[in-house]
XYZ file of C-alpha atoms in Angstrom:
662
model
C -28.894 39.339 5.193
C -29.706 39.153 8.916
C -31.564 41.901 10.801
C -32.151 42.443 14.514
C -35.469 41.350 15.923
C -36.680 44.910 16.406
C -35.766 48.507 15.698
C -36.231 50.650 18.785
C -37.629 54.196 18.691
C -36.721 54.864 15.108
C -39.065 55.824 12.306
C -39.462 52.825 10.045
C -38.836 54.854 6.887
C -35.532 56.193 8.243
C -34.501 52.700 9.255
C -35.069 51.223 5.800
C -33.295 54.168 4.217
C -30.189 53.476 6.290
C -30.515 49.757 5.612
C -30.705 50.415 1.858
C -27.576 52.599 1.972
C -25.677 49.931 3.908
C -26.759 47.238 1.466
C -25.696 49.221 -1.609
C -22.372 49.970 0.054
C -21.812 46.293 0.717
C -22.725 45.330 -2.859
C -20.169 47.744 -4.301
C -17.346 46.389 -2.146
C -14.220 45.073 -3.877
C -14.472 41.987 -6.056
C -11.867 39.860 -4.324
C -12.442 37.790 -1.135
C -11.798 39.596 2.158
C -11.767 38.554 5.807
C -14.922 38.943 7.833
C -15.854 42.594 8.304
C -19.008 44.512 9.052
C -20.643 47.847 8.319
C -22.514 49.306 11.261
C -25.407 51.635 10.475
C -26.694 52.714 13.876
C -29.086 49.888 14.753
C -28.253 47.758 11.699
C -25.251 45.437 11.359
C -24.593 44.119 7.875
C -22.198 41.201 7.429
C -20.163 42.407 4.498
C -17.863 39.548 3.711
C -17.598 35.892 4.655
C -14.179 34.233 4.677
C -13.460 32.560 1.323
C -16.824 33.616 -0.154
C -17.073 34.743 -3.728
C -19.009 37.878 -4.636
C -21.780 35.719 -6.069
C -22.160 33.931 -2.751
C -22.047 37.236 -0.897
C -24.757 38.760 -3.064
C -26.870 35.662 -2.608
C -26.546 36.103 1.139
C -27.639 39.736 0.881
C -30.640 38.723 -1.199
C -31.735 36.161 1.376
C -32.990 38.139 4.427
C -33.720 36.125 7.545
C -35.429 37.094 10.736
C -33.743 36.828 14.101
C -30.382 37.752 15.544
C -27.260 37.863 13.400
C -25.379 34.618 14.097
C -21.982 35.157 15.668
C -19.056 33.412 14.013
C -17.495 30.556 15.948
C -14.306 31.524 17.792
C -11.889 28.819 18.915
C -10.748 28.633 22.515
C -6.986 28.019 22.510
C -5.670 24.528 23.205
C -2.740 23.822 25.555
C 0.331 23.091 23.446
C 2.249 21.121 26.060
C -0.092 18.132 26.299
C -2.184 15.963 23.986
C -5.427 17.928 24.278
C -7.560 17.838 21.138
C -11.002 18.991 20.103
C -13.772 16.539 19.318
C -16.929 17.456 17.452
C -20.234 16.016 18.608
C -22.537 15.823 15.582
C -26.037 16.312 16.946
C -28.947 14.242 15.619
C -31.328 15.714 13.075
C -32.793 15.346 9.622
C -33.063 18.835 8.109
C -30.419 20.689 6.096
C -29.082 22.587 9.116
C -26.224 20.745 10.775
C -25.554 21.375 14.445
C -22.682 20.237 16.608
C -20.872 20.847 19.857
C -17.126 21.213 20.318
C -15.443 19.473 23.258
C -11.871 19.540 24.520
C -10.452 16.150 25.470
C -7.090 14.795 26.595
C -6.146 12.128 24.083
C -4.178 10.272 26.770
C -7.033 10.402 29.263
C -10.376 10.498 27.474
C -13.384 11.329 29.687
C -16.160 8.944 30.577
C -18.915 8.480 28.024
C -22.136 10.334 28.789
C -24.048 7.389 27.292
C -22.225 4.688 29.241
C -20.351 6.183 32.234
C -18.606 2.847 32.745
C -16.753 3.257 29.458
C -14.298 5.825 28.157
C -15.521 8.173 25.465
C -14.935 6.811 21.977
C -14.755 8.791 18.769
C -14.479 8.213 15.035
C -11.986 9.943 12.747
C -13.075 11.222 9.347
C -10.719 10.783 6.386
C -11.713 12.902 3.401
C -10.498 15.462 0.900
C -11.333 19.145 1.049
C -11.647 19.229 -2.783
C -11.556 23.018 -2.583
C -10.258 25.711 -0.249
C -13.541 27.599 -0.737
C -15.763 27.266 2.332
C -19.196 27.379 0.723
C -21.307 25.863 3.498
C -21.972 26.667 7.149
C -22.853 24.638 10.233
C -23.706 25.694 13.765
C -21.101 24.899 16.408
C -22.183 25.677 19.961
C -24.841 27.935 18.461
C -22.370 29.896 16.329
C -21.529 29.815 12.630
C -18.555 27.800 11.303
C -17.804 27.602 7.572
C -16.803 24.297 5.943
C -16.289 22.893 2.460
C -19.086 21.390 0.392
C -17.550 17.917 0.542
C -17.347 17.966 4.341
C -20.915 19.243 4.545
C -22.081 16.332 2.366
C -20.189 13.860 4.553
C -21.685 15.201 7.781
C -25.219 15.066 6.392
C -24.690 11.411 5.445
C -23.044 10.498 8.743
C -25.530 12.277 11.010
C -27.959 10.017 12.848
C -31.638 10.719 13.443
C -31.819 10.005 17.159
C -28.319 9.986 18.634
C -25.171 12.079 18.633
C -21.997 10.884 16.958
C -18.520 12.012 18.027
C -15.824 12.671 15.413
C -12.370 14.092 14.982
C -12.352 16.189 11.787
C -9.345 18.304 10.886
C -11.193 21.284 9.397
C -13.368 21.629 12.516
C -11.101 20.382 15.296
C -8.006 22.405 14.326
C -7.988 26.196 14.227
C -6.562 26.482 10.724
C -5.682 30.155 11.175
C -3.429 29.458 14.189
C -0.076 28.267 12.802
C 1.232 27.231 16.210
C -1.830 25.120 16.902
C -1.679 23.534 13.444
C 1.936 22.522 14.024
C 1.106 20.997 17.403
C -2.103 19.227 16.385
C -0.630 17.797 13.162
C 1.994 16.162 15.352
C -0.828 14.300 17.133
C -2.608 12.987 14.026
C -0.933 9.581 14.139
C -2.206 9.056 17.689
C -5.628 10.484 16.850
C -6.286 8.042 14.001
C -4.631 5.132 15.763
C -6.885 5.520 18.828
C -10.109 6.175 16.932
C -12.728 3.442 17.321
C -13.265 3.675 13.571
C -11.808 5.623 10.668
C -14.366 6.655 8.058
C -12.856 7.243 4.602
C -15.372 9.473 2.777
C -15.108 9.099 -1.012
C -17.834 11.618 -1.794
C -21.419 11.197 -2.906
C -22.287 7.997 -4.708
C -23.119 7.946 -8.409
C -24.778 5.438 -10.726
C -21.566 3.352 -10.833
C -20.744 3.071 -7.121
C -22.921 0.135 -6.101
C -21.765 -1.960 -9.050
C -18.127 -1.064 -8.354
C -18.406 -2.093 -4.692
C -19.933 -5.433 -5.723
C -17.031 -6.144 -8.081
C -14.503 -5.096 -5.440
C -15.993 -7.664 -3.056
C -15.749 -10.385 -5.728
C -12.117 -9.570 -6.448
C -11.105 -9.417 -2.786
C -12.988 -12.566 -1.753
C -11.171 -14.852 -4.228
C -7.991 -12.825 -4.642
C -5.522 -15.737 -4.225
C -7.295 -17.971 -6.767
C -7.733 -15.122 -9.235
C -4.106 -14.039 -8.868
C -2.772 -17.523 -9.635
C -5.090 -17.936 -12.631
C -4.478 -14.534 -14.186
C -0.717 -14.575 -13.588
C -0.531 -17.911 -15.400
C -2.370 -16.427 -18.386
C -2.675 -12.598 -18.388
C -4.651 -12.737 -21.643
C -7.441 -14.638 -19.852
C -9.166 -11.364 -19.074
C -10.204 -11.183 -22.736
C -11.647 -14.720 -22.713
C -15.305 -14.602 -21.675
C -15.432 -18.311 -20.798
C -12.436 -18.065 -18.474
C -13.859 -14.958 -16.808
C -17.153 -16.736 -16.244
C -15.336 -19.705 -14.703
C -13.659 -17.298 -12.277
C -16.994 -15.708 -11.413
C -16.042 -12.395 -12.983
C -17.904 -10.283 -15.551
C -16.765 -10.171 -19.171
C -14.132 -7.609 -20.049
C -14.830 -4.947 -21.070
C -18.275 -4.452 -19.574
C -20.287 -2.048 -17.451
C -18.995 -3.660 -14.229
C -15.374 -2.946 -15.144
C -16.276 0.589 -16.215
C -17.826 1.119 -12.772
C -14.631 -0.135 -11.130
C -12.556 2.225 -13.257
C -14.761 5.136 -12.164
C -14.206 4.185 -8.522
C -10.424 4.341 -8.855
C -10.654 7.717 -10.590
C -11.936 9.388 -7.418
C -9.787 12.206 -6.053
C -9.835 10.774 -2.530
C -7.301 8.060 -3.368
C -4.696 10.630 -4.458
C -4.790 12.763 -1.282
C -1.497 12.700 0.644
C -3.092 12.872 4.110
C -5.045 9.630 3.731
C -1.807 7.637 3.799
C -1.153 8.280 7.478
C -4.856 8.198 8.351
C -5.347 4.738 6.849
C -1.961 3.223 7.649
C -2.401 3.590 11.421
C -6.113 2.756 11.533
C -7.193 -0.578 12.972
C -10.740 -0.370 11.644
C -11.641 1.552 8.482
C -15.082 1.458 6.873
C -15.361 3.353 3.591
C -18.419 5.496 2.990
C -19.550 6.695 -0.438
C -22.910 8.420 -0.175
C -25.161 5.902 1.546
C -22.991 2.895 0.597
C -20.258 1.284 2.698
C -17.441 -1.193 2.171
C -14.434 -2.202 4.229
C -11.134 -0.576 3.294
C -9.441 -3.994 3.265
C -11.666 -5.012 0.341
C -10.508 -2.028 -1.718
C -6.882 -2.744 -0.799
C -7.145 -6.403 -1.841
C -8.815 -5.532 -5.132
C -6.163 -2.922 -5.973
C -3.293 -5.285 -5.179
C -4.885 -7.969 -7.362
C -5.364 -5.587 -10.278
C -1.692 -4.614 -10.197
C -0.108 -8.010 -9.475
C -2.000 -9.677 -12.340
C -1.625 -6.839 -14.829
C -5.392 -6.303 -14.945
C -4.864 -2.619 -14.259
C -3.099 -2.268 -17.636
C -6.247 -3.498 -19.362
C -8.285 -1.007 -17.308
C -5.963 1.858 -18.238
C -5.880 0.845 -21.906
C -9.670 0.603 -22.075
C -10.829 3.384 -19.736
C -7.944 5.878 -19.645
C -4.907 6.881 -17.588
C -6.934 8.420 -14.751
C -7.661 4.880 -13.501
C -5.024 4.529 -10.789
C -5.304 1.619 -8.362
C -1.568 2.057 -7.776
C -2.346 4.817 -5.247
C -4.249 2.299 -3.130
C -1.440 -0.240 -3.496
C 1.058 2.328 -2.209
C -1.089 2.860 0.871
C -1.401 -0.906 1.266
C 2.382 -1.308 1.103
C 2.802 1.364 3.761
C 0.216 -0.359 5.963
C 1.972 -3.707 5.671
C 5.353 -2.189 6.501
C 3.915 -0.198 9.392
C 2.238 -3.184 11.017
C 5.318 -5.360 10.475
C 7.282 -2.756 12.435
C 4.520 -1.974 14.909
C 6.721 -3.053 17.774
C 9.670 -1.225 16.257
C 10.551 2.270 15.138
C 8.278 2.642 12.097
C 9.340 3.400 8.509
C 12.155 5.496 7.121
C 11.144 8.982 6.088
C 13.158 8.795 2.872
C 11.240 5.736 1.653
C 7.916 7.376 2.506
C 8.835 10.576 0.672
C 10.050 8.699 -2.405
C 7.072 6.334 -2.564
C 4.395 9.024 -2.349
C 5.567 11.602 -4.882
C 2.443 11.185 -7.062
C -0.024 11.998 -4.280
C -1.654 15.420 -4.169
C -1.978 18.177 -1.559
C -3.657 21.582 -1.578
C -0.781 23.003 0.466
C 2.521 21.775 -1.086
C 4.098 21.689 2.381
C 1.735 18.839 3.239
C 3.597 16.585 0.790
C 6.192 16.399 3.581
C 4.283 17.233 6.759
C 1.519 14.666 6.131
C 4.080 11.844 6.375
C 5.973 12.940 9.470
C 3.807 10.946 11.855
C 4.754 7.685 10.122
C 8.492 8.229 9.987
C 10.915 6.543 12.292
C 14.023 8.151 13.715
C 16.981 5.736 13.556
C 18.936 7.995 15.911
C 16.637 9.263 18.707
C 19.459 11.440 20.072
C 19.709 13.406 16.833
C 19.185 17.022 17.962
C 17.323 18.336 14.930
C 14.171 16.226 15.178
C 11.811 16.729 12.263
C 8.631 18.475 13.382
C 5.713 20.012 11.439
C 6.318 23.703 10.815
C 3.791 25.703 8.771
C 5.650 28.930 9.513
C 8.298 27.982 6.944
C 8.035 28.675 3.248
C 7.710 25.626 1.014
C 11.259 25.742 -0.405
C 12.728 26.274 3.056
C 10.788 23.328 4.482
C 11.781 21.034 1.604
C 15.454 21.974 1.963
C 15.609 21.536 5.747
C 13.700 18.256 5.790
C 15.849 16.807 2.983
C 19.085 17.841 4.672
C 18.008 16.392 8.009
C 16.771 13.112 6.552
C 19.944 12.522 4.516
C 22.191 13.200 7.513
C 20.001 11.228 9.929
C 19.355 8.159 7.803
C 22.729 8.151 6.063
C 21.373 7.200 2.631
C 21.054 9.043 -0.665
C 17.562 7.918 -1.715
C 16.209 11.464 -1.626
C 18.997 12.682 -3.918
C 18.085 9.844 -6.288
C 14.481 11.047 -6.263
C 15.289 14.539 -7.574
C 13.243 15.154 -10.719
C 14.667 16.498 -13.954
C 15.349 20.224 -13.693
C 12.915 20.906 -16.561
C 10.091 19.507 -14.404
C 10.813 21.527 -11.276
C 8.216 24.022 -10.103
C 10.221 25.424 -7.177
C 13.249 26.668 -9.097
C 14.743 28.342 -6.027
C 15.432 24.910 -4.516
C 19.040 23.662 -4.339
C 19.685 21.100 -7.065
C 20.005 18.244 -4.517
C 16.581 18.884 -2.937
C 13.530 17.224 -4.533
C 10.541 19.366 -5.451
C 8.092 17.212 -3.499
C 5.159 19.215 -4.849
C 5.878 17.917 -8.353
C 4.092 14.691 -9.277
C 7.161 12.528 -9.937
C 6.205 9.715 -12.320
C 9.709 8.639 -13.300
C 10.844 5.527 -11.451
C 13.498 6.077 -8.768
C 16.410 3.711 -9.360
C 18.285 4.473 -6.149
C 15.679 3.246 -3.677
C 16.777 0.658 -1.119
C 14.416 -2.093 -2.228
C 14.997 -5.742 -1.426
C 14.513 -6.903 -5.013
C 17.138 -4.584 -6.533
C 20.778 -5.084 -5.604
C 22.338 -1.918 -7.029
C 25.417 -0.804 -5.079
C 27.428 1.430 -7.374
C 29.556 2.665 -4.453
C 30.285 -0.875 -3.278
C 30.596 -1.228 0.483
C 31.441 2.412 1.128
C 29.383 4.285 3.710
C 27.539 7.534 3.100
C 29.697 10.528 4.004
C 27.803 13.831 3.945
C 27.985 17.145 5.757
C 25.146 19.621 5.901
C 24.523 22.615 8.142
C 21.005 23.534 9.255
C 19.540 26.087 6.857
C 22.296 25.708 4.257
C 21.646 25.331 0.536
C 24.934 23.463 0.071
C 25.596 19.824 0.915
C 29.027 18.200 0.909
C 29.243 14.576 -0.293
C 32.332 12.418 -0.621
C 32.829 10.618 -3.927
C 34.919 10.438 -7.085
C 34.585 11.221 -10.779
C 34.503 7.980 -12.722
C 33.754 9.083 -16.278
C 32.271 11.782 -18.492
C 29.186 11.813 -20.675
C 30.038 11.580 -24.381
C 27.025 11.356 -26.707
C 23.409 12.002 -25.682
C 20.265 10.940 -27.561
C 18.025 13.599 -29.046
C 14.810 12.224 -27.607
C 13.341 10.220 -24.757
C 10.537 7.675 -24.628
C 7.004 8.482 -23.543
C 5.360 6.721 -20.614
C 4.110 4.026 -23.008
C 7.390 3.085 -24.744
C 6.190 1.958 -28.167
C 8.595 4.086 -30.240
C 10.737 1.328 -31.743
C 12.354 3.820 -34.090
C 13.802 5.771 -31.149
C 15.094 2.569 -29.546
C 16.793 1.702 -32.836
C 18.383 5.174 -32.840
C 19.781 4.382 -29.408
C 21.082 1.080 -30.744
C 22.800 2.956 -33.567
C 24.643 4.992 -30.891
C 25.776 1.717 -29.308
C 26.750 -0.053 -32.558
C 30.402 1.180 -32.693
C 30.968 -0.043 -29.126
C 29.529 -3.460 -30.000
C 31.505 -3.805 -33.222
C 34.812 -2.915 -31.538
C 34.047 -5.504 -28.845
C 33.786 -2.923 -26.027
C 30.237 -4.092 -25.313
C 28.019 -7.030 -26.079
C 24.498 -6.653 -27.409
C 23.071 -7.862 -24.088
C 24.440 -4.711 -22.403
C 22.026 -2.698 -24.559
C 18.804 -4.548 -23.818
C 19.720 -4.900 -20.142
C 20.224 -1.127 -19.948
C 16.713 -0.509 -21.321
C 15.165 -2.371 -18.368
C 17.887 -1.522 -15.795
C 18.738 -5.234 -15.818
C 15.808 -5.826 -13.518
C 12.377 -7.452 -13.862
C 9.832 -7.805 -11.077
C 11.749 -9.532 -8.273
C 14.681 -10.792 -10.358
C 18.090 -9.135 -10.647
C 19.856 -9.512 -12.976
C 17.180 -10.033 -15.605
C 16.970 -13.635 -16.894
C 18.807 -14.220 -20.154
C 15.576 -15.260 -21.889
C 14.601 -11.577 -21.948
C 16.961 -11.327 -24.897
C 14.277 -13.178 -26.889
C 11.608 -10.753 -25.689
C 13.825 -7.833 -26.717
C 14.457 -9.266 -30.188
C 10.744 -9.849 -30.583
C 9.982 -6.284 -29.457
C 12.317 -4.686 -32.009
C 12.192 -7.115 -34.900
C 8.827 -8.833 -35.037
C 7.422 -6.425 -37.652
C 10.519 -5.877 -39.771
C 12.827 -8.507 -41.298
C 15.536 -5.864 -41.795
C 15.550 -5.208 -38.063
C 15.945 -8.926 -37.454
C 18.980 -9.081 -39.783
C 20.428 -5.953 -38.176
C 20.098 -7.415 -34.693
C 21.699 -10.653 -35.823
C 24.637 -8.746 -37.318
C 25.243 -7.260 -33.871
C 25.452 -10.699 -32.308
C 21.910 -11.116 -31.018
C 20.987 -14.782 -31.026
C 17.953 -16.699 -29.829
C 18.273 -18.118 -26.334
C 16.843 -21.552 -25.545
C 13.743 -21.036 -23.434
C 10.518 -22.961 -22.756
C 8.569 -19.699 -22.969
C 7.656 -18.042 -26.282
C 9.037 -14.600 -27.033
C 6.722 -11.884 -25.707
C 7.346 -8.336 -27.008
C 4.723 -6.869 -24.644
C 6.595 -8.261 -21.636
C 9.817 -6.507 -22.576
C 7.911 -3.318 -23.369
C 6.229 -3.411 -19.955
C 9.516 -3.582 -18.021
C 11.145 -1.026 -20.279
C 8.162 1.193 -19.497
C 9.121 1.151 -15.832
C 12.676 2.405 -16.375
C 13.275 4.091 -19.731
C 10.462 6.687 -20.164
C 11.397 10.338 -19.613
C 15.098 9.429 -19.605
C 17.739 9.947 -22.294
C 20.155 7.356 -23.598
C 23.854 8.256 -23.493
C 27.351 6.888 -23.984
C 30.437 7.718 -21.919
C 34.002 8.532 -22.850
C 35.105 5.186 -21.351
C 32.774 3.246 -23.676
C 29.814 2.563 -21.392
C 26.106 3.152 -22.039
C 23.325 4.296 -19.751
C 20.020 6.050 -19.098
C 19.992 9.444 -17.425
C 17.921 12.607 -16.838
C 16.531 14.496 -19.817
C 18.734 17.501 -18.944
C 21.960 15.488 -19.242
C 24.604 17.054 -21.507
C 27.838 15.969 -23.137
C 30.704 16.755 -20.758
C 28.734 16.167 -17.547
C 30.595 14.168 -14.911
C 29.652 10.591 -14.019
C 30.257 10.419 -10.273
C 30.170 7.656 -7.697
C 29.065 9.136 -4.360
C 29.936 7.372 -1.123
C 27.188 4.965 -0.117
C 25.262 5.638 -3.324
C 23.324 2.817 -4.936
C 23.523 4.319 -8.436
C 25.909 6.617 -10.353
C 25.003 10.314 -10.293
C 25.421 12.919 -13.029
C 26.934 16.196 -11.755
C 27.682 19.412 -13.628
C 30.611 21.633 -12.714
C 29.810 25.225 -11.863
C 31.701 28.284 -10.629
C 31.521 27.410 -6.925
C 30.984 23.674 -6.966
C 28.585 21.267 -8.643
C 24.925 21.022 -9.461
C 23.078 17.710 -9.436
C 21.650 16.708 -12.798
C 20.213 13.426 -11.526
C 20.674 9.710 -10.995
C 21.502 7.242 -13.773
C 21.742 3.602 -14.768
C 25.119 2.787 -16.366
C 25.660 -0.819 -17.318
C 28.914 -2.067 -15.836
C 28.943 0.358 -12.880
C 25.949 -0.823 -10.869
C 27.687 -3.383 -8.641
C 30.671 -1.443 -7.345
C 32.987 -2.221 -10.252
C 34.435 1.315 -10.185
C 35.424 1.224 -6.499
C 38.999 0.044 -5.961
C 41.262 0.065 -2.930
C 43.316 2.776 -4.592
C 40.301 4.971 -5.390
C 40.814 8.537 -4.193
C 37.683 10.231 -2.853
C 37.114 13.977 -2.950
C 34.544 16.347 -1.477
C 31.799 17.517 -3.838
C 30.098 20.754 -2.827
C 26.644 20.441 -4.382
C 24.451 23.547 -4.603
């Protein structure tokens, strides 16, 4: 509670009476957060509500009187929208709890001279962090006025502030007027340039804990000898459990406190934030800060890539839980590599970015799309409907329009492949062909244009789609190849260890094998989409791994498999059931097994039903399951169907039709 310095010509008793009335009135105000307002009581002004404050915080403010003038809230001066003018925040030196800064306007294309060294242009750093919460619990002074920020940002600024010199930053929550939608749209469009031109990007992971120092030390060990460790551990993945081998590699025993500390590091929320992808991909110099500790971002990248390429991350997940996710860092690393490879070119396709980042998180679901726009390339610069950030649109509207534009611009169906099962959708008002980007999609996307996978179900045909801006209907050329016959009752979990369910699927396939429509290898190849790591089709020796996976605990299973024609394949490598299970775990979980009326087998969405149409869409890499409705079709999802993945269904005489998909 802030009071004026003096009360002029008023009896003190009357003043305190009015003050008491105003205070009680403020305390009894409604329980939900309100915008800033004030109650004026003659010579007393009482701040009644702070943006985003809870009642508890508000009452605490009332119970904490201070002397002096009531601080005025910071008001943003508007920025020109036609040019690349941004705000920069100058963090003033200090050592107490009160943080002070100055706000400056600067033209990103023509930065002013430095006040410290007039011979040099002003340089700035860009902060990369997560809000953690939309509740602004802390305040700082900007140009002598009050600006509210999140607790995590407040902690970062206290750690980054210097004792004797100012430090200049670009920070989204301070440098963008978040309440001005037009400014947000414009400034978000500049973020790629802002982080690319920063002298340093500072990823802030949060305050350090008792594990952080140990984790950073292990990260440095892993990244320093990553090539040697990768070769050794790939040759023998079980070496991680051998203390002598780990010692020879200079690594701690597993499990141990050091590996626990590393697991805790990769559990941090920062790594799952969608905005950090663009911020780190374009940065030339990123130094991670966690409390008082620092480490280069490249070290964390190298460690994450090593953990995944060697399979070490599986041991971490098995021992310390599923929240250990170095794969987020590897995704960012992959984007960085692609971006720098194409630095002289147009960038990366938007469809690949959207598909690859479905598991990242955002407070505002629209950011799952908008946060990636700065990285996307435009294959056709003359395309009239350029994709721009637009926070004025509702989430479903933004998702629909971006998806329609990307499909028509890029002329590929990857985004349609990435549509999640309808039972997982959170935005049910979306057209069936539009992904719900806000949903954390953990099912692998089969129809991505990756170099290692050679799916081309539509052969050499080109994508043929029509979509009108703002429409919920898309027209795609294609043909109906088959219909779904039988569908399994269940689907595998993310760790596919349910051998009984796999045997049920094999029972569905048995009649097709016995009547010579299929061979047994079609079944095991379907379970792994006929693809392992960088090899397509899967090597024939994986038949041994499959037999070992299903039959190693049960002699009856072994006899059953043999009766279906499964024989051992000569191979120098011993059968490894875990290897087959690992690759099956990439494809089969959260999908149902089905047969078709033409005697084929496949994996499809959990919502697949008998009678659904198996369709080949022009330019599609995989077959799609569509369901006939009153006014057209609805997309059920993509599928793997053994025998249709390499264009076998496309003939010169094939008649294409137009599918109207809602």
